[in-house]
Short mmCIF file of C-alpha atoms in Angstrom, two decimals:
data_model
loop_
_atom_site.label_atom_id
_atom_site.label_comp_id
_atom_site.label_asym_id
_atom_site.label_seq_id
_atom_site.Cartn_x
_atom_site.Cartn_y
_atom_site.Cartn_z
CA ALA A 21 2.71 3.40 26.90
CA LEU A 22 6.44 3.44 26.16
CA ALA A 23 7.01 0.20 28.05
CA ALA A 24 4.28 -1.38 25.95
CA GLY A 25 6.12 -0.37 22.78
CA LYS A 26 3.68 2.39 21.84
CA HIS A 27 4.69 5.63 20.16
CA LEU A 28 3.77 8.65 22.29
CA VAL A 29 2.83 12.23 21.39
CA THR A 30 2.29 14.70 24.24
CA ALA A 31 1.55 18.40 24.66
CA ASN A 32 2.12 18.19 28.44
CA LYS A 33 4.84 20.77 29.09
CA GLN A 34 5.00 20.06 32.82
CA LEU A 35 5.55 16.35 32.18
CA MET A 36 8.41 17.03 29.76
CA ALA A 37 10.02 19.77 31.84
CA GLU A 38 10.17 17.58 34.95
CA TYR A 39 10.64 14.09 33.45
CA GLY A 40 11.82 14.74 29.89
CA VAL A 41 15.23 13.06 30.19
CA ASP A 42 13.71 9.95 31.76
CA LEU A 43 11.01 9.70 29.06
CA ASP A 44 13.60 10.29 26.34
CA GLU A 45 15.72 7.41 27.66
CA ARG A 46 12.67 5.15 27.99
CA SER A 47 11.52 5.84 24.43
CA ARG A 48 14.97 5.04 23.02
CA ALA A 49 15.21 1.86 25.10
CA ALA A 50 11.81 0.75 23.78
CA GLY A 51 12.66 1.73 20.20
CA VAL A 52 9.61 3.99 19.88
CA HIS A 53 9.05 7.65 19.05
CA LEU A 54 8.31 10.43 21.52
CA GLY A 55 6.75 13.56 19.97
CA ILE A 56 6.86 16.76 22.05
CA GLU A 57 6.52 19.62 19.53
CA ALA A 58 3.24 20.84 21.02
CA CYS A 59 4.87 21.45 24.43
CA VAL A 60 6.45 24.79 23.45
CA MET A 61 4.94 27.49 21.18
CA GLY A 62 1.96 25.43 20.05
CA GLY A 63 1.72 25.25 16.27
CA THR A 64 5.13 26.85 15.63
CA PRO A 65 7.84 24.19 15.03
CA LEU A 66 10.36 25.75 17.42
CA LEU A 67 11.75 22.55 18.93
CA HIS A 68 12.19 20.93 15.52
CA ALA A 69 13.96 24.04 14.26
CA VAL A 70 16.40 24.03 17.19
CA ARG A 71 16.96 20.26 17.24
CA GLU A 72 17.28 19.76 13.47
CA GLY A 73 17.65 23.01 11.53
CA LEU A 74 20.08 24.58 14.02
CA ALA A 75 21.81 21.40 15.23
CA GLY A 76 25.19 22.83 14.22
CA GLU A 77 24.77 26.03 16.25
CA HIS A 78 26.43 26.75 19.60
CA PHE A 79 23.81 28.70 21.52
CA THR A 80 24.78 31.31 24.08
CA ALA A 81 21.25 32.43 24.99
CA ALA A 82 17.56 31.92 24.34
CA TYR A 83 14.98 34.59 25.17
CA GLY A 84 11.32 33.84 24.69
CA ILE A 85 7.83 35.26 24.88
CA LEU A 86 6.39 31.82 25.54
CA ASN A 87 2.92 32.49 26.92
CA GLY A 88 0.23 33.84 24.63
CA THR A 89 -2.10 34.80 27.49
CA THR A 90 0.33 37.16 29.19
CA ASN A 91 1.51 38.62 25.91
CA TYR A 92 -2.09 39.34 24.91
CA ILE A 93 -2.71 41.07 28.25
CA LEU A 94 0.45 43.20 28.05
CA THR A 95 -0.09 44.30 24.46
CA GLU A 96 -3.74 45.18 25.17
CA MET A 97 -2.56 47.32 28.07
CA GLU A 98 0.03 48.94 25.81
CA THR A 99 -1.99 49.55 22.65
CA ARG A 100 -5.48 50.18 24.03
CA GLY A 101 -4.75 51.54 27.48
CA SER A 102 -6.62 48.68 29.17
CA SER A 103 -6.10 47.89 32.82
CA PHE A 104 -4.68 44.51 33.78
CA ALA A 105 -8.11 43.34 34.97
CA GLU A 106 -9.83 44.47 31.73
CA ALA A 107 -7.24 42.81 29.50
CA LEU A 108 -7.39 39.59 31.54
CA ALA A 109 -11.20 39.47 31.31
CA GLU A 110 -11.00 39.90 27.53
CA ALA A 111 -8.35 37.16 27.27
CA GLN A 112 -10.68 34.84 29.19
CA GLN A 113 -13.61 35.70 26.90
CA LYS A 114 -11.49 34.85 23.83
CA GLY A 115 -10.33 31.56 25.29
CA TYR A 116 -6.68 32.58 25.75
CA ALA A 117 -6.84 32.52 29.55
CA GLU A 118 -8.27 29.95 31.94
CA ARG A 119 -10.89 30.82 34.53
CA ASP A 120 -8.05 30.60 37.06
CA PRO A 121 -5.22 32.40 35.21
CA THR A 122 -2.56 31.92 37.91
CA PHE A 123 -0.55 29.38 35.91
CA ASP A 124 -0.13 31.90 33.08
CA VAL A 125 0.07 35.32 34.73
CA GLU A 126 2.49 34.25 37.47
CA GLY A 127 4.98 32.86 34.93
CA TYR A 128 4.71 29.14 35.78
CA ASP A 129 3.68 28.10 32.26
CA SER A 130 6.66 29.94 30.78
CA ARG A 131 8.97 28.34 33.34
CA TYR A 132 8.13 24.83 32.11
CA LYS A 133 8.66 25.89 28.51
CA ILE A 134 12.06 27.54 29.04
CA ALA A 135 13.18 24.42 30.94
CA ILE A 136 12.39 22.31 27.86
CA LEU A 137 14.04 24.80 25.51
CA ALA A 138 17.17 24.85 27.69
CA MET A 139 17.39 21.04 27.46
CA ILE A 140 17.47 21.23 23.67
CA CYS A 141 19.70 24.32 23.37
CA PHE A 142 22.24 23.52 26.08
CA GLY A 143 21.95 19.82 26.89
CA GLN A 144 21.22 20.55 30.55
CA ALA A 145 18.17 19.28 32.42
CA VAL A 146 17.50 22.06 34.93
CA PRO A 147 15.16 21.38 37.89
CA VAL A 148 12.09 23.46 37.15
CA LYS A 149 11.62 24.73 40.68
CA SER A 150 15.14 26.17 40.67
CA ILE A 151 14.15 28.64 37.91
CA PRO A 152 12.94 31.90 39.50
CA ALA A 153 9.58 33.03 38.13
CA GLU A 154 7.88 36.41 38.46
CA GLY A 155 4.54 37.29 36.91
CA ILE A 156 2.89 40.35 35.40
CA THR A 157 0.15 41.10 37.93
CA ARG A 158 1.88 44.25 39.20
CA ILE A 159 2.37 45.84 35.77
CA GLU A 160 0.18 48.91 35.32
CA GLN A 161 -0.68 51.02 32.29
CA VAL A 162 1.52 53.83 33.63
CA ASP A 163 4.55 51.54 33.29
CA PHE A 164 4.03 51.50 29.53
CA ALA A 165 3.94 55.31 29.50
CA TYR A 166 7.34 55.40 31.20
CA ALA A 167 8.66 52.56 29.03
CA HIS A 168 7.79 54.49 25.87
CA ARG A 169 9.59 57.57 27.16
CA LEU A 170 12.63 55.32 27.49
CA ASN A 171 12.14 53.83 23.98
CA HIS A 172 11.26 50.47 25.48
CA THR A 173 8.23 48.24 25.99
CA ILE A 174 7.37 45.52 28.52
CA ARG A 175 7.18 41.78 27.87
CA LEU A 176 7.24 38.65 30.04
CA ILE A 177 10.57 37.07 29.10
CA ALA A 178 11.64 33.50 29.77
CA GLY A 179 15.41 33.41 29.44
CA ALA A 180 18.32 30.98 29.52
CA ARG A 181 21.87 32.16 28.87
CA ARG A 182 25.40 30.92 29.38
CA ARG A 183 27.69 32.78 31.74
CA ASP A 184 31.50 32.90 31.55
CA SER A 185 31.79 30.12 34.11
CA LYS A 186 29.68 27.87 31.83
CA CYS A 187 26.79 28.13 34.25
CA LEU A 188 23.29 28.76 32.98
CA GLU A 189 21.36 31.78 34.18
CA MET A 190 17.62 31.14 33.89
CA PHE A 191 14.61 33.27 34.74
CA VAL A 192 11.02 34.19 33.94
CA ARG A 193 10.19 37.83 34.60
CA PRO A 194 8.72 41.00 33.07
CA MET A 195 11.48 43.04 31.46
CA MET A 196 12.01 46.33 29.68
CA ILE A 197 12.60 45.48 26.02
CA PRO A 198 14.19 47.93 23.52
CA GLN A 199 11.64 48.93 20.89
CA ALA A 200 14.21 48.04 18.22
CA SER A 201 14.27 44.40 19.37
CA PRO A 202 12.31 41.80 17.34
CA LEU A 203 10.63 40.66 20.57
CA ALA A 204 9.13 44.13 21.07
CA HIS A 205 7.02 43.54 17.95
CA VAL A 206 5.55 40.21 19.10
CA LEU A 207 1.93 41.21 19.73
CA GLY A 208 -1.27 39.66 21.01
CA SER A 209 -1.32 35.92 21.63
CA ILE A 210 1.68 35.37 19.33
CA ASN A 211 4.81 33.79 20.81
CA GLY A 212 8.39 34.61 19.87
CA VAL A 213 11.88 33.33 20.61
CA LEU A 214 15.24 34.99 20.02
CA LEU A 215 18.02 32.39 19.79
CA VAL A 216 21.54 33.76 20.14
CA GLY A 217 24.31 31.69 18.58
CA ASN A 218 28.03 32.34 18.23
CA LYS A 219 28.33 30.53 14.88
CA GLY A 220 25.39 31.38 12.64
CA GLY A 221 24.23 34.47 14.50
CA ASN A 222 20.79 35.29 15.86
CA THR A 223 17.55 33.59 14.86
CA THR A 224 14.06 34.88 15.65
CA ILE A 225 11.09 32.53 15.42
CA THR A 226 7.52 33.75 15.93
CA GLY A 227 4.14 32.08 15.64
CA HIS A 228 0.94 31.06 17.35
CA GLY A 229 1.35 29.56 20.79
CA ALA A 230 -2.09 29.73 22.42
CA GLY A 231 -5.28 27.88 21.58
CA GLY A 232 -6.43 24.40 20.68
CA GLU A 233 -5.93 24.58 16.93
CA PRO A 234 -2.21 25.58 16.96
CA THR A 235 -1.55 22.89 19.57
CA GLY A 236 -3.45 20.39 17.45
CA VAL A 237 -1.31 21.27 14.43
CA ALA A 238 1.87 20.49 16.40
CA ALA A 239 0.53 17.22 17.84
CA LEU A 240 -0.73 16.01 14.45
CA SER A 241 2.60 16.99 12.85
CA ASP A 242 4.36 14.68 15.32
CA VAL A 243 1.94 11.90 14.40
CA VAL A 244 2.65 12.41 10.68
CA GLN A 245 6.42 12.43 11.28
CA ILE A 246 6.20 9.20 13.26
CA ALA A 247 4.06 7.59 10.55
CA ARG A 248 6.56 8.57 7.85
CA SER A 249 9.41 7.14 9.90
CA MET A 250 7.52 3.87 10.40
CA VAL A 251 6.91 3.55 6.65
CA ALA A 252 10.59 4.25 5.97
CA GLY A 253 11.71 1.79 8.64
CA GLY A 254 13.59 4.52 10.53
CA GLU A 255 14.85 4.38 14.08
CA SER A 256 13.22 6.22 16.96
CA ILE A 257 13.70 9.98 17.17
CA THR A 258 15.62 11.51 20.07
CA PRO A 259 13.15 14.32 20.94
CA LEU A 260 15.53 16.34 23.09
CA GLY A 261 18.51 15.93 20.73
CA TYR A 262 20.97 14.41 23.23
CA VAL A 263 22.03 10.96 24.38
CA ASN A 264 24.44 12.13 27.10
CA TRP A 265 23.54 14.97 29.45
CA HIS A 266 25.67 17.56 31.24
CA PRO A 267 24.95 18.05 34.94
CA ALA A 268 22.73 21.08 35.42
CA LYS A 269 24.76 24.00 36.73
CA LEU A 270 22.85 27.20 37.48
CA ALA A 271 24.51 30.54 38.12
CA PRO A 272 24.08 31.81 41.70
CA PRO A 273 21.07 34.14 41.98
CA GLY A 274 21.76 37.87 42.03
CA GLU A 275 25.27 37.72 40.58
CA SER A 276 24.41 39.06 37.11
CA THR A 277 24.93 42.72 36.27
CA MET A 278 21.93 44.68 35.08
CA SER A 279 20.46 48.14 34.73
CA ALA A 280 16.98 48.51 36.18
CA TYR A 281 13.66 50.33 36.07
CA LEU A 282 12.34 51.22 39.52
CA ARG A 283 8.79 52.56 39.89
CA LEU A 284 7.71 54.01 43.24
CA VAL A 285 4.24 55.15 44.24
CA VAL A 286 4.35 57.54 47.18
CA ARG A 287 2.28 59.90 49.30
CA ASP A 288 3.78 63.30 48.52
CA ARG A 289 5.87 64.89 51.27
CA PRO A 290 9.26 66.64 51.51
CA GLY A 291 12.47 64.61 51.43
CA ILE A 292 11.24 61.56 49.51
CA LEU A 293 13.92 61.68 46.82
CA ALA A 294 16.66 62.27 49.38
CA ARG A 295 15.63 59.22 51.42
CA VAL A 296 15.48 56.95 48.38
CA CYS A 297 18.76 58.24 46.96
CA GLY A 298 20.46 57.71 50.31
CA ILE A 299 19.44 54.04 50.34
CA LEU A 300 20.62 53.51 46.75
CA ALA A 301 23.95 55.16 47.55
CA ARG A 302 24.51 52.88 50.56
CA HIS A 303 24.12 49.91 48.23
CA HIS A 304 26.56 51.41 45.70
CA ILE A 305 23.88 52.05 43.05
CA ASN A 306 24.08 55.04 40.73
CA ILE A 307 20.94 56.71 39.35
CA ASP A 308 20.76 57.21 35.60
CA SER A 309 17.54 59.26 35.42
CA VAL A 310 14.40 60.29 37.34
CA LEU A 311 11.06 60.54 35.51
CA GLN A 312 7.64 61.67 36.70
CA GLU A 313 4.38 61.68 34.80
CA PRO A 314 1.59 64.06 35.95
CA ALA A 315 -0.58 62.45 38.64
CA GLU A 316 -4.24 62.96 39.48
CA THR A 317 -3.65 63.04 43.23
CA LYS A 318 -0.75 63.74 45.57
CA LYS A 319 -1.86 60.77 47.67
CA HIS A 320 -0.87 58.32 44.92
CA LEU A 321 2.12 59.81 43.14
CA PRO A 322 4.14 57.52 40.82
CA PHE A 323 7.67 58.28 39.69
CA VAL A 324 10.42 56.24 38.10
CA MET A 325 14.15 55.93 38.54
CA THR A 326 16.41 54.18 36.07
CA LEU A 327 19.48 52.66 37.66
CA GLU A 328 22.92 52.26 36.16
CA PRO A 329 24.35 48.73 35.78
CA THR A 330 25.10 46.96 39.04
CA GLN A 331 24.81 43.46 40.47
CA GLU A 332 21.20 42.39 40.83
CA LYS A 333 21.68 41.45 44.48
CA ASN A 334 22.54 45.10 45.25
CA VAL A 335 19.27 46.26 43.67
CA THR A 336 17.29 43.55 45.46
CA ARG A 337 18.65 44.60 48.85
CA ALA A 338 18.05 48.28 48.15
CA VAL A 339 14.47 47.69 46.98
CA ARG A 340 13.77 45.61 50.08
CA GLU A 341 14.92 48.54 52.24
CA ILE A 342 13.03 51.14 50.18
CA ALA A 343 9.85 49.08 50.60
CA ARG A 344 9.93 49.78 54.34
CA LEU A 345 9.82 53.57 53.92
CA PRO A 346 6.65 55.00 55.53
CA PHE A 347 5.59 57.21 52.63
CA LEU A 348 5.21 54.39 50.07
CA ALA A 349 1.61 53.86 48.93
CA GLU A 350 2.42 50.43 47.49
CA PRO A 351 5.48 48.17 47.19
CA PRO A 352 8.19 49.22 44.68
CA LEU A 353 8.21 47.64 41.23
CA MET A 354 11.62 46.73 39.76
CA MET A 355 12.19 45.43 36.22
CA PRO A 356 15.55 44.81 34.55
CA PHE A 357 16.40 46.26 31.18
CA ALA A 358 16.90 43.27 28.90
CA GLU A 359 20.36 42.85 27.35
CA LEU A 360 19.23 41.75 23.91
CA PRO A 361 21.46 41.68 20.82
#
């Protein structure tokens, strides 16, 4: 289409995440427009706001709730006490989730979207498969009970942030979010992004991101913008905001410092805490607190540890070792506490 001199509007997030720079260059070479607003956050003009309204900002981080399906599931679990399976079934009935929800609940949809957002915020085209993605399928209703005791909630966060070495750290994962954060109040199928800048400060943008009608609004808005430009005799729009690109440079995995939530489900027996604490100590991890909600059976006993800040690779190694303990009823669940401004 571009080679034939046709303007192009697409809502295909995978296409833009993997081939966005190439398509951008082709559209400029052909002198035609490329509209991509529908690729991220549906009917909410996030990309336009970043590319145009915040063009003078120097971003240090972008944190997003970028998938309406997973956010609907998590907030139903939190507010109504639904199980993951119940909330997923309801999301499918309402048209938020596909019959096969893997793309959404495993974080792959959000990974494409944060790759596009990182292009516009940081001028780096990051290979999508190099962004680690973790889904929400292991979150249980009990995790919200513990999160509330800690004055937090749980959201699937797609993040991109600069590190001191000018590398980008990127991820998609469920995280513990402070209840005071704007992202903690993004409910249902709504999407939200927190943009952190060191010039104009922080900007939060929320809006509809799931469903045909919001996507249609974004696609038609691109068509209208292109039509206006044609009438005015304007040049083609640079959809990603850059002509020259920096080489993508990702921070090494596991090097960031974080505090963590660690939920264990065990078969009750003496010495459990001592064994777990011994492993954490060997990996130079300090415990901040231990929490335990009443359980219905001693055969399936959940308890939570919160861990003081340490390098993520230390926690990963410790959790891998804890998972081999014979008294665990299921694998450990670890979530970082989000460092949000």
